[in-house]
Coordinates of C-alpha atoms and ligand atoms in Angstrom, one line a residue:
X1 CA -283.3 -43.2 142.0
X2 CA -280.3 -45.2 143.1
X3 CA -281.1 -48.1 140.9
X4 CA -280.4 -46.3 137.7
X5 CA -276.6 -46.2 137.8
X6 CA -276.4 -49.9 138.5
X7 CA -278.7 -50.6 135.7
X8 CA -276.6 -48.5 133.4
X9 CA -273.4 -50.1 134.6
X10 CA -274.6 -53.6 134.2
X11 CA -275.9 -52.9 130.7
X12 CA -272.4 -51.8 129.5
X13 CA -270.2 -54.8 128.9
X14 CA -266.5 -53.9 129.4
X15 CA -263.7 -55.9 128.0
X16 CA -261.1 -57.2 130.5
X17 CA -258.6 -54.7 129.3
X18 CA -261.1 -51.9 129.7
X19 CA -261.9 -53.1 133.2
X20 CA -258.3 -53.2 134.2
X21 CA -257.8 -49.8 132.8
X22 CA -260.7 -48.4 134.8
X23 CA -259.5 -49.9 138.0
X24 CA -256.0 -48.7 137.5
X25 CA -257.3 -45.2 136.8
X26 CA -259.2 -45.2 140.0
X27 CA -256.2 -46.6 141.9
X28 CA -254.1 -43.8 140.5
X29 CA -256.7 -41.2 141.4
X30 CA -257.0 -42.5 145.0
X31 CA -253.3 -42.7 145.5
X32 CA -252.6 -39.2 144.1
X33 CA -255.4 -37.7 146.1
X34 CA -254.2 -39.3 149.3
X35 CA -250.6 -38.2 148.8
X36 CA -251.8 -34.7 148.1
X37 CA -253.3 -34.7 151.6
X38 CA -249.9 -35.4 153.2
X39 CA -248.0 -32.9 155.3
X40 CA -245.8 -30.9 153.0
X41 CA -247.7 -31.8 149.8
X42 CA -248.7 -28.2 149.1
X43 CA -245.1 -27.1 148.7
X44 CA -243.9 -26.4 145.2
X45 CA -240.3 -27.3 144.6
X46 CA -238.0 -25.1 142.6
X47 CA -235.7 -26.6 139.9
X48 CA -232.8 -27.0 142.2
X49 CA -235.0 -28.4 144.9
X50 CA -236.3 -31.0 142.5
X51 CA -232.7 -32.0 141.8
X52 CA -231.9 -32.1 145.5
X53 CA -235.1 -34.1 146.0
X54 CA -234.0 -36.7 143.5
X55 CA -230.7 -37.1 145.3
X56 CA -232.3 -37.4 148.7
X57 CA -235.0 -39.8 147.5
X58 CA -232.3 -42.0 145.9
X59 CA -230.6 -42.2 149.3
X60 CA -233.9 -42.9 151.1
X61 CA -235.2 -45.5 148.6
X62 CA -232.0 -47.3 148.8
X63 CA -232.5 -47.8 152.5
X64 CA -236.1 -48.6 152.4
X65 CA -236.0 -51.0 149.5
X66 CA -233.1 -52.9 151.0
X67 CA -235.1 -53.1 154.2
X68 CA -238.3 -54.2 152.4
X69 CA -236.4 -57.1 150.9
X70 CA -234.3 -57.9 154.0
X71 CA -236.4 -56.8 157.0
X72 CA -233.7 -58.1 159.4
X73 CA -231.3 -55.6 157.9
X74 CA -233.7 -52.7 158.5
X75 CA -232.1 -51.3 161.6
X76 CA -234.7 -48.6 162.3
X77 CA -237.2 -51.3 163.2
X78 CA -234.9 -52.4 166.1
X79 CA -234.0 -50.6 169.3
X80 CA -232.6 -47.1 168.9
X81 CA -229.5 -48.0 170.9
X82 CA -228.6 -50.6 168.2
X83 CA -228.5 -48.2 165.3
X84 CA -228.0 -44.7 166.7
X85 CA -224.2 -44.7 165.9
X86 CA -224.4 -46.6 162.7
X87 CA -226.8 -44.2 161.0
X88 CA -224.5 -41.3 161.6
X89 CA -222.3 -42.7 159.0
X90 CA -225.0 -42.7 156.3
X91 CA -224.9 -40.1 153.6
X92 CA -228.6 -39.4 154.1
X93 CA -227.9 -38.7 157.8
X94 CA -225.2 -36.3 156.9
X95 CA -227.5 -34.5 154.5
X96 CA -230.1 -34.2 157.3
X97 CA -227.5 -33.0 159.7
X98 CA -226.6 -30.2 157.3
X99 CA -230.2 -29.4 156.6
X100 CA -231.6 -26.3 158.3
X101 CA -234.2 -27.8 160.7
X102 CA -235.7 -24.6 162.1
X103 CA -236.5 -24.7 165.8
X104 CA -236.6 -27.2 168.7
X105 CA -239.8 -26.5 170.6
X106 CA -239.9 -29.5 173.0
X107 CA -236.7 -30.2 174.9
X108 CA -235.9 -30.4 178.6
X109 CA -233.0 -28.3 179.7
X110 CA -230.9 -30.8 181.7
X111 CA -231.4 -33.7 179.2
X112 CA -229.9 -32.3 176.1
X113 CA -226.1 -32.9 176.2
X114 CA -224.4 -36.2 176.0
X115 CA -223.1 -38.4 178.8
X116 CA -219.5 -37.7 177.6
X117 CA -220.2 -34.0 178.3
X118 CA -221.5 -34.9 181.7
X119 CA -218.4 -36.9 182.5
X120 CA -216.3 -33.9 181.6
X121 CA -218.2 -31.8 184.1
X122 CA -217.0 -34.1 186.9
X123 CA -213.5 -32.8 186.3
X124 CA -214.4 -29.4 187.7
X125 CA -212.7 -28.3 190.9
X126 CA -214.5 -28.6 194.3
X127 CA -216.8 -31.5 193.2
X128 CA -217.6 -34.1 195.8
X129 CA -219.0 -37.5 195.1
X130 CA -220.8 -40.1 197.1
X131 CA -221.0 -43.6 195.7
X132 CA -224.1 -45.4 197.0
X133 CA -222.8 -48.9 196.4
X134 CA -225.9 -51.0 197.1
X135 CA -228.2 -49.7 194.5
X136 CA -225.5 -48.5 192.2
X137 CA -226.5 -44.8 192.7
X138 CA -224.4 -41.7 192.9
X139 CA -224.6 -38.2 194.5
X140 CA -222.7 -35.0 193.6
X141 CA -222.1 -31.8 195.4
X142 CA -219.9 -28.8 194.7
X143 CA -218.4 -27.5 197.9
X144 CA -215.3 -26.0 199.4
X145 CA -215.5 -28.4 202.4
X146 CA -217.0 -31.8 203.0
X147 CA -220.7 -31.4 202.1
X148 CA -223.1 -31.5 204.9
X149 CA -225.9 -33.0 202.9
X150 CA -226.7 -36.6 203.7
X151 CA -224.9 -39.3 201.8
X152 CA -225.5 -43.1 202.2
X153 CA -221.8 -43.9 202.4
X154 CA -219.1 -41.2 202.5
X155 CA -218.4 -38.0 200.6
X156 CA -215.1 -38.0 198.8
X157 CA -213.5 -35.2 196.7
X158 CA -214.0 -36.4 193.1
X159 CA -210.3 -35.6 192.4
X160 CA -209.2 -38.0 195.2
X161 CA -211.7 -40.7 194.1
X162 CA -210.4 -40.5 190.6
X163 CA -206.8 -40.6 191.8
X164 CA -207.5 -43.7 193.9
X165 CA -209.1 -45.5 191.0
X166 CA -207.1 -48.4 189.6
X167 CA -208.0 -47.6 186.1
X168 CA -209.0 -44.0 185.1
X169 CA -210.7 -45.3 181.9
X170 CA -212.9 -47.7 183.9
X171 CA -213.6 -45.1 186.5
X172 CA -214.9 -42.7 183.9
X173 CA -216.8 -45.4 182.0
X174 CA -218.6 -46.4 185.2
X175 CA -219.4 -42.8 185.9
X176 CA -220.7 -42.4 182.4
X177 CA -223.4 -45.1 183.0
X178 CA -225.1 -42.8 185.4
X179 CA -225.6 -40.2 182.7
X180 CA -227.2 -42.4 180.0
X181 CA -230.1 -44.7 179.4
X182 CA -228.0 -46.6 176.8
X183 CA -227.2 -50.2 177.8
X184 CA -226.7 -53.5 176.1
X185 CA -229.9 -55.5 175.7
X186 CA -232.3 -52.7 176.6
X187 CA -235.4 -54.8 175.9
X188 CA -234.3 -57.3 178.6
X189 CA -233.6 -54.6 181.2
X190 CA -236.2 -52.1 180.4
X191 CA -239.2 -54.4 180.4
X192 CA -241.9 -51.8 180.7
X193 CA -242.6 -48.1 180.9
X194 CA -242.0 -47.9 184.7
X195 CA -238.6 -49.6 184.6
X196 CA -237.2 -47.3 182.0
X197 CA -238.7 -44.2 183.6
X198 CA -237.1 -45.2 186.9
X199 CA -233.7 -45.1 185.4
X200 CA -234.6 -42.0 183.5
X201 CA -235.7 -40.2 186.7
X202 CA -232.5 -41.4 188.5
X203 CA -230.5 -39.5 185.9
X204 CA -232.3 -36.2 186.6
X205 CA -232.0 -36.7 190.4
X206 CA -228.3 -37.6 190.5
X207 CA -227.3 -35.1 187.9
X208 CA -229.3 -32.4 189.7
X209 CA -226.6 -31.1 192.1
X210 CA -223.9 -31.4 189.5
X211 CA -225.8 -29.2 187.1
X212 CA -227.4 -26.7 189.6
X213 CA -224.0 -25.4 190.6
X214 CA -224.5 -22.0 189.1
X215 CA -221.3 -21.8 187.0
X216 CA -221.9 -25.3 185.6
X217 CA -225.6 -24.5 185.0
X218 CA -224.7 -21.5 182.8
X219 CA -222.0 -23.4 181.0
X220 CA -224.2 -26.3 180.3
X221 CA -226.9 -24.1 178.9
X222 CA -224.4 -22.1 176.8
X223 CA -223.0 -25.4 175.4
X224 CA -226.5 -26.6 174.7
X225 CA -227.1 -23.6 172.5
X226 CA -223.8 -24.3 170.8
X227 CA -224.8 -27.9 170.2
X228 CA -228.1 -26.8 168.7
X229 CA -226.5 -24.3 166.4
X230 CA -224.1 -27.1 165.2
X231 CA -227.1 -29.3 164.4
X232 CA -228.4 -26.5 162.2
X233 CA -231.1 -25.3 164.5
X234 CA -231.8 -21.6 164.7
X235 CA -234.1 -21.1 167.7
X236 CA -235.1 -22.9 170.9
X237 CA -238.0 -23.0 173.3
X238 CA -236.6 -24.7 176.4
X239 CA -238.6 -26.3 179.2
X240 CA -237.2 -26.1 182.7
X241 CA -238.3 -27.1 186.2
X242 CA -236.2 -24.0 187.2
X243 CA -234.4 -25.6 190.1
X244 CA -232.7 -23.4 192.7
X245 CA -229.0 -22.9 191.9
X246 CA -226.2 -22.7 194.4
X247 CA -222.6 -21.5 194.5
X248 CA -219.5 -22.2 196.7
X249 CA -220.1 -19.1 198.9
X250 CA -223.2 -20.8 200.3
X251 CA -225.7 -18.6 198.2
X252 CA -228.8 -20.2 196.8
X253 CA -230.8 -18.7 194.0
X254 CA -234.5 -19.1 193.6
X255 CA -236.4 -20.1 190.4
X256 CA -236.8 -16.5 189.4
X257 CA -233.0 -16.1 189.5
X258 CA -232.6 -19.3 187.5
X259 CA -234.8 -17.8 184.8
X260 CA -232.8 -14.6 184.9
X261 CA -229.6 -16.6 184.5
X262 CA -231.1 -18.3 181.4
X263 CA -232.0 -14.9 180.0
X264 CA -228.6 -13.5 180.6
X265 CA -226.8 -16.5 179.0
X266 CA -229.1 -16.4 176.0
X267 CA -228.2 -12.8 175.4
X268 CA -224.5 -13.5 175.8
X269 CA -224.8 -16.4 173.3
X270 CA -226.7 -14.2 170.8
X271 CA -224.0 -11.6 171.2
X272 CA -221.3 -14.3 170.5
X273 CA -223.3 -15.9 167.6
X274 CA -225.5 -13.3 166.0
X275 CA -226.8 -15.8 163.5
X276 CA -228.7 -17.7 166.3
X277 CA -232.2 -16.5 167.0
X278 CA -232.1 -17.2 170.7
X279 CA -234.3 -19.0 173.1
X280 CA -237.5 -18.6 175.1
X281 CA -238.5 -20.3 178.3
X282 CA -241.4 -22.6 179.1
X283 CA -241.6 -23.1 182.9
X284 CA -242.3 -26.8 183.3
X285 CA -242.2 -28.0 186.9
X286 CA -243.1 -31.5 188.0
X287 CA -246.7 -32.7 187.7
X288 CA -246.8 -35.2 190.6
X289 CA -247.6 -32.5 193.2
X290 CA -250.4 -31.3 195.4
X291 CA -252.5 -28.2 194.8
X292 CA -250.4 -26.1 197.2
X293 CA -247.3 -26.8 195.3
X294 CA -249.0 -26.0 192.0
X295 CA -250.1 -22.7 193.5
X296 CA -246.5 -22.0 194.3
X297 CA -245.5 -22.8 190.8
X298 CA -248.1 -20.4 189.5
X299 CA -246.9 -17.7 191.7
X300 CA -243.4 -18.2 190.4
X301 CA -244.6 -18.2 186.8
X302 CA -246.5 -14.9 187.3
X303 CA -243.4 -13.4 189.0
X304 CA -241.2 -14.4 186.1
X305 CA -243.7 -13.2 183.6
X306 CA -243.9 -9.8 185.2
X307 CA -240.1 -9.5 185.2
X308 CA -239.3 -11.1 181.8
X309 CA -242.5 -10.9 179.8
X310 CA -240.8 -11.6 176.5
X311 CA -238.6 -14.4 177.7
X312 CA -241.1 -16.5 179.6
X313 CA -243.5 -17.7 176.9
X314 CA -245.4 -20.6 178.5
X315 CA -246.2 -23.1 181.3
X316 CA -246.3 -26.9 181.4
X317 CA -246.2 -29.7 183.9
X318 CA -243.8 -32.7 183.5
X319 CA -243.1 -36.2 184.7
X320 CA -244.3 -39.7 183.9
X321 CA -247.8 -39.1 182.7
X322 CA -249.5 -42.3 183.8
X323 CA -248.3 -41.7 187.4
X324 CA -248.9 -37.9 187.4
X325 CA -251.8 -36.0 188.6
X326 CA -254.4 -35.7 185.8
X327 CA -254.7 -32.2 184.4
X328 CA -258.3 -32.0 185.2
X329 CA -257.5 -32.0 188.9
X330 CA -255.7 -28.7 188.3
X331 CA -258.4 -27.2 186.1
X332 CA -259.3 -24.1 188.2
X333 CA -255.6 -23.1 188.5
X334 CA -254.6 -23.9 185.0
X335 CA -257.6 -22.2 183.5
X336 CA -257.0 -19.0 185.5
X337 CA -253.3 -19.1 184.6
X338 CA -254.1 -19.5 180.9
X339 CA -255.4 -15.9 180.8
X340 CA -251.9 -14.7 181.5
X341 CA -249.5 -17.3 180.2
X342 CA -249.8 -19.7 177.3
X343 CA -250.0 -23.4 178.0
X344 CA -247.8 -25.9 176.2
X345 CA -249.0 -29.0 178.0
X346 CA -247.7 -32.6 177.9
X347 CA -250.7 -34.8 177.2
X348 CA -251.4 -38.3 175.9
X349 CA -247.9 -39.6 176.4
X350 CA -249.3 -43.0 177.0
X351 CA -250.4 -46.3 175.6
X352 CA -253.4 -46.5 177.9
X353 CA -256.6 -45.7 176.0
X354 CA -259.5 -44.1 178.0
X355 CA -257.4 -43.5 181.1
X356 CA -256.7 -40.2 182.9
X357 CA -253.4 -39.9 181.0
X358 CA -255.1 -40.4 177.7
X359 CA -257.8 -38.0 178.6
X360 CA -255.4 -35.3 179.5
X361 CA -255.7 -34.6 175.7
X362 CA -259.3 -33.4 176.3
X363 CA -258.1 -31.2 179.1
X364 CA -255.2 -29.7 177.2
X365 CA -257.4 -28.8 174.3
X366 CA -260.2 -27.5 176.4
X367 CA -257.7 -25.4 178.4
X368 CA -256.6 -23.8 175.1
X369 CA -253.1 -25.2 175.0
X370 CA -251.1 -23.6 172.2
X371 CA -249.2 -26.8 171.5
X372 CA -249.4 -30.3 173.0
X373 CA -246.3 -32.2 174.1
X374 CA -246.2 -35.7 172.6
X375 CA -250.0 -36.2 171.9
X376 CA -249.0 -39.8 171.3
X377 CA -252.5 -41.1 172.1
X378 CA -254.3 -38.5 169.9
X379 CA -254.6 -41.0 167.1
X380 CA -257.3 -42.8 169.0
X381 CA -259.4 -39.6 169.2
X382 CA -260.9 -38.6 165.9
X383 CA -262.8 -35.7 167.2
X384 CA -259.8 -34.3 169.0
X385 CA -257.8 -34.7 165.8
X386 CA -260.3 -32.5 164.0
X387 CA -260.2 -29.9 166.8
X388 CA -256.4 -29.8 166.9
X389 CA -256.4 -29.1 163.2
X390 CA -259.2 -26.5 163.4
X391 CA -257.5 -24.7 166.3
X392 CA -254.0 -25.1 164.9
X393 CA -252.6 -26.6 168.0
X394 CA -249.2 -28.0 167.1
X395 CA -248.3 -31.5 168.1
X396 CA -244.7 -31.7 169.5
X397 CA -243.7 -35.2 168.4
X398 CA -240.6 -36.9 169.8
X399 CA -240.2 -40.2 168.0
X400 CA -237.0 -41.3 169.5
X401 CA -238.1 -40.5 173.0
X402 CA -241.3 -42.5 172.5
X403 CA -239.4 -45.5 171.4
X404 CA -236.7 -45.3 174.1
X405 CA -239.4 -44.7 176.8
X406 CA -241.3 -47.8 175.7
X407 CA -244.4 -46.4 174.0
X408 CA -243.6 -48.0 170.6
X409 CA -241.1 -50.7 169.8
X410 CA -240.9 -50.4 166.0
X411 CA -241.0 -46.8 164.8
X412 CA -242.9 -47.8 161.7
X413 CA -245.9 -48.2 164.0
X414 CA -245.5 -44.7 165.5
X415 CA -248.8 -42.7 165.2
X416 CA -246.7 -39.9 163.6
X417 CA -247.1 -41.9 160.4
X418 CA -250.8 -41.2 160.5
X419 CA -250.4 -37.6 161.7
X420 CA -248.2 -36.9 158.7
X421 CA -250.6 -38.5 156.2
X422 CA -253.5 -36.5 157.8
X423 CA -251.5 -33.3 157.5
X424 CA -251.8 -32.6 161.2
X425 CA -249.9 -29.6 162.6
X426 CA -246.8 -31.5 163.5
X427 CA -243.4 -30.3 164.8
X428 CA -240.5 -32.7 165.3
X429 CA -238.6 -32.4 168.5
X430 CA -236.3 -34.5 170.7
X431 CA -237.3 -34.2 174.4
X432 CA -234.1 -35.3 176.1
X433 CA -231.7 -36.4 173.4
X434 CA -228.6 -36.4 175.5
X435 CA -230.0 -39.1 177.8
X436 CA -230.3 -41.6 174.9
X437 CA -227.2 -40.3 173.2
X438 CA -229.0 -38.8 170.2
X439 CA -228.0 -35.6 168.5
X440 CA -230.1 -32.5 169.3
X441 CA -232.5 -33.0 166.3
X442 CA -230.9 -34.9 163.4
X443 CA -231.7 -38.4 164.7
X444 CA -235.4 -37.5 165.1
X445 CA -235.5 -36.2 161.6
X446 CA -233.7 -39.2 160.2
X447 CA -235.9 -41.8 162.0
X448 CA -239.0 -39.9 160.9
X449 CA -238.0 -39.6 157.3
X450 CA -236.8 -43.1 156.8
X451 CA -238.6 -45.1 159.4
X452 CA -241.9 -43.4 160.0
X453 CA -243.1 -41.4 157.0
X454 CA -244.4 -42.9 153.8
X455 CA -241.8 -44.2 151.4
X456 CA -243.2 -41.5 149.1
X457 CA -242.6 -38.6 151.5
X458 CA -239.9 -36.4 150.1
X459 CA -238.1 -33.1 150.5
X460 CA -241.4 -31.3 150.8
X461 CA -242.1 -33.2 154.1
X462 CA -238.7 -32.2 155.4
X463 CA -239.1 -28.6 154.5
X464 CA -242.7 -28.4 155.9
X465 CA -241.5 -29.9 159.2
X466 CA -238.8 -27.4 159.5
X467 CA -241.1 -24.5 158.6
X468 CA -243.8 -25.8 161.0
X469 CA -241.3 -25.5 163.9
X470 CA -241.0 -21.8 163.0
X471 CA -244.8 -21.2 162.4
X472 CA -245.8 -22.8 165.7
X473 CA -243.1 -21.2 167.8
X474 CA -243.8 -18.2 169.9
X475 CA -241.0 -16.2 168.3
X476 CA -242.4 -12.6 167.9
X477 CA -241.1 -11.8 164.4
X478 CA -241.8 -15.0 162.4
X479 CA -241.4 -13.3 159.1
X480 CA -237.8 -12.5 160.0
X481 CA -237.2 -16.1 161.1
X482 CA -238.8 -17.6 157.9
X483 CA -236.9 -15.2 155.7
X484 CA -233.5 -16.2 157.3
X485 CA -234.6 -19.9 157.1
X486 CA -235.3 -19.5 153.3
X487 CA -231.8 -18.1 152.8
X488 CA -230.2 -21.0 154.6
X489 CA -232.4 -23.5 152.9
X490 CA -231.5 -22.3 149.5
X491 CA -227.8 -22.5 150.4
X492 CA -228.3 -26.0 151.6
X493 CA -230.1 -27.1 148.5
X494 CA -227.3 -25.7 146.3
X495 CA -224.7 -27.5 148.3
X496 CA -226.4 -30.9 147.9
X497 CA -226.8 -30.4 144.2
X498 CA -223.2 -29.3 143.9
X499 CA -221.9 -32.2 145.9
X500 CA -224.0 -35.0 144.5
X501 CA -225.6 -34.1 141.2
X502 CA -222.6 -34.7 139.1
X503 CA -222.3 -38.3 140.3
X504 CA -225.9 -38.7 139.8
X505 CA -225.8 -37.5 136.2
X506 CA -223.2 -40.0 135.3
X507 CA -225.5 -42.6 136.7
X508 CA -222.8 -43.5 139.1
X509 CA -224.6 -45.1 142.0
X510 CA -221.5 -45.1 144.2
X511 CA -222.9 -42.0 145.9
X512 CA -225.4 -44.2 147.6
X513 CA -224.2 -45.5 150.9
Ligands
NAG1 C1 -227.7 -52.8 160.4 O1 -226.8 -52.9 161.5 C2 -225.8 -53.9 161.3 C3 -225.0 -54.0 162.6 O2 -225.9 -54.2 163.7 C4 -224.9 -53.5 160.2 O3 -223.9 -54.5 160.0 C5 -225.8 -53.3 158.9 O4 -225.0 -52.9 157.8 C6 -226.9 -52.4 159.2 N1 -227.8 -52.4 158.0 C7 -228.0 -51.3 157.2 C8 -228.9 -51.5 156.0 O5 -227.4 -50.3 157.4
ZN2 ZN1 -241.2 -33.8 177.4

């Protein structure tokens, strides 16, 4: 009897005003219903959180409304390199910097600290350098004597090269360019995914022997934990290819020893800073390899697991996904491994729909991955999105990384916007923030909050994202973690209200920047 309602409707004559009221009501209903589906919407804010929310939303609205009126002024729609320093001066950025952000669950160990930090490392004793003039490349090696490893020109002691330089400032500035992707006019130079990835990989190759000198390795990692703590992060799950380390005495250390060194430094750091909840390791070697190498990886993973069952929490494979070996090629090995070690697989870090890199998403889910790295392409797979939600597989989203590495030009078009509105299990992370000169996590939060999420998304989204990073971690005592987070969060809320509410009450809009 589907005719009946139409018959009834058409028999009732509504006035214009009644019609409008009816439509408006429906509009309101739809909008509220949809907003109630968004990530974070189930959080109830306390009275002080409501006040803090008003302050934060004033700051956010100011930026968005200005951008909506003057799109050319909305810097987040431009290249990250154009606004990364500018936004640090914004009040909202400072609030997000102070905000407890939970954990970083997707970051690669040798890409976290800044190029300035890397330049400082070149002041260490016993460092040799080889400038490969033709293709503007560089090699490093720590050694007591002239290194025996091949060099396309000539090994020089870094100290002597620096002394011989006409200008120290220029020397260091040139050196710095090897440790960053940041350049002027990035869109003209990095014309596609491959060009930017080539430069990205050159960073890892040339910085390798600088960082794998054991004393530097341990210092870099210790300072990474320090940088995270400063960015109000309480816990880390770090991905590493676990390279062999070396020292001046000619010793080399295998990947198992590298993992041990991470464990030891983590313990030292927690001893020095008991308010930090430590770190766990995800062994994540390169994915462009043959089966034999993969089997070696797996042997190493099992060895580490046996020695450090609580420290090694997972396995992954890394590298430019479009050019890597599809996960399905490694199905027998990965499926066997997943009985013993959790998988946290990169998958769908691509713009190519229906290709092997896109379809890695099917493999990751079928293999029982606990979380998926990037999952950028997931938005094109409605069934997989349902499965991800049902199986509570967290998506480790790295917005800034995806924009710098050329998957999306304007962050407003990042699929994260849809993942948030669909309440997908999202965690925000930062991948390799040092290489694009971002802070450990604050830039990713800022860009997400102002540039990606709905204008309506508020403090509840921020809190849920931070909480998600704890829920979806592999930390063994999550209650403890969440309890401590709550204490820090409450403190943070009170400090915002204390610093800003007075000005707000007086209707003094000068607190907006
Ligand atoms: C955007 O960046 C320009 C400099 O590139 C700056 O002058 C301007 O204030 C920024 N806009 C906003 C809204 O922050
Ligand atoms: Zn990654």
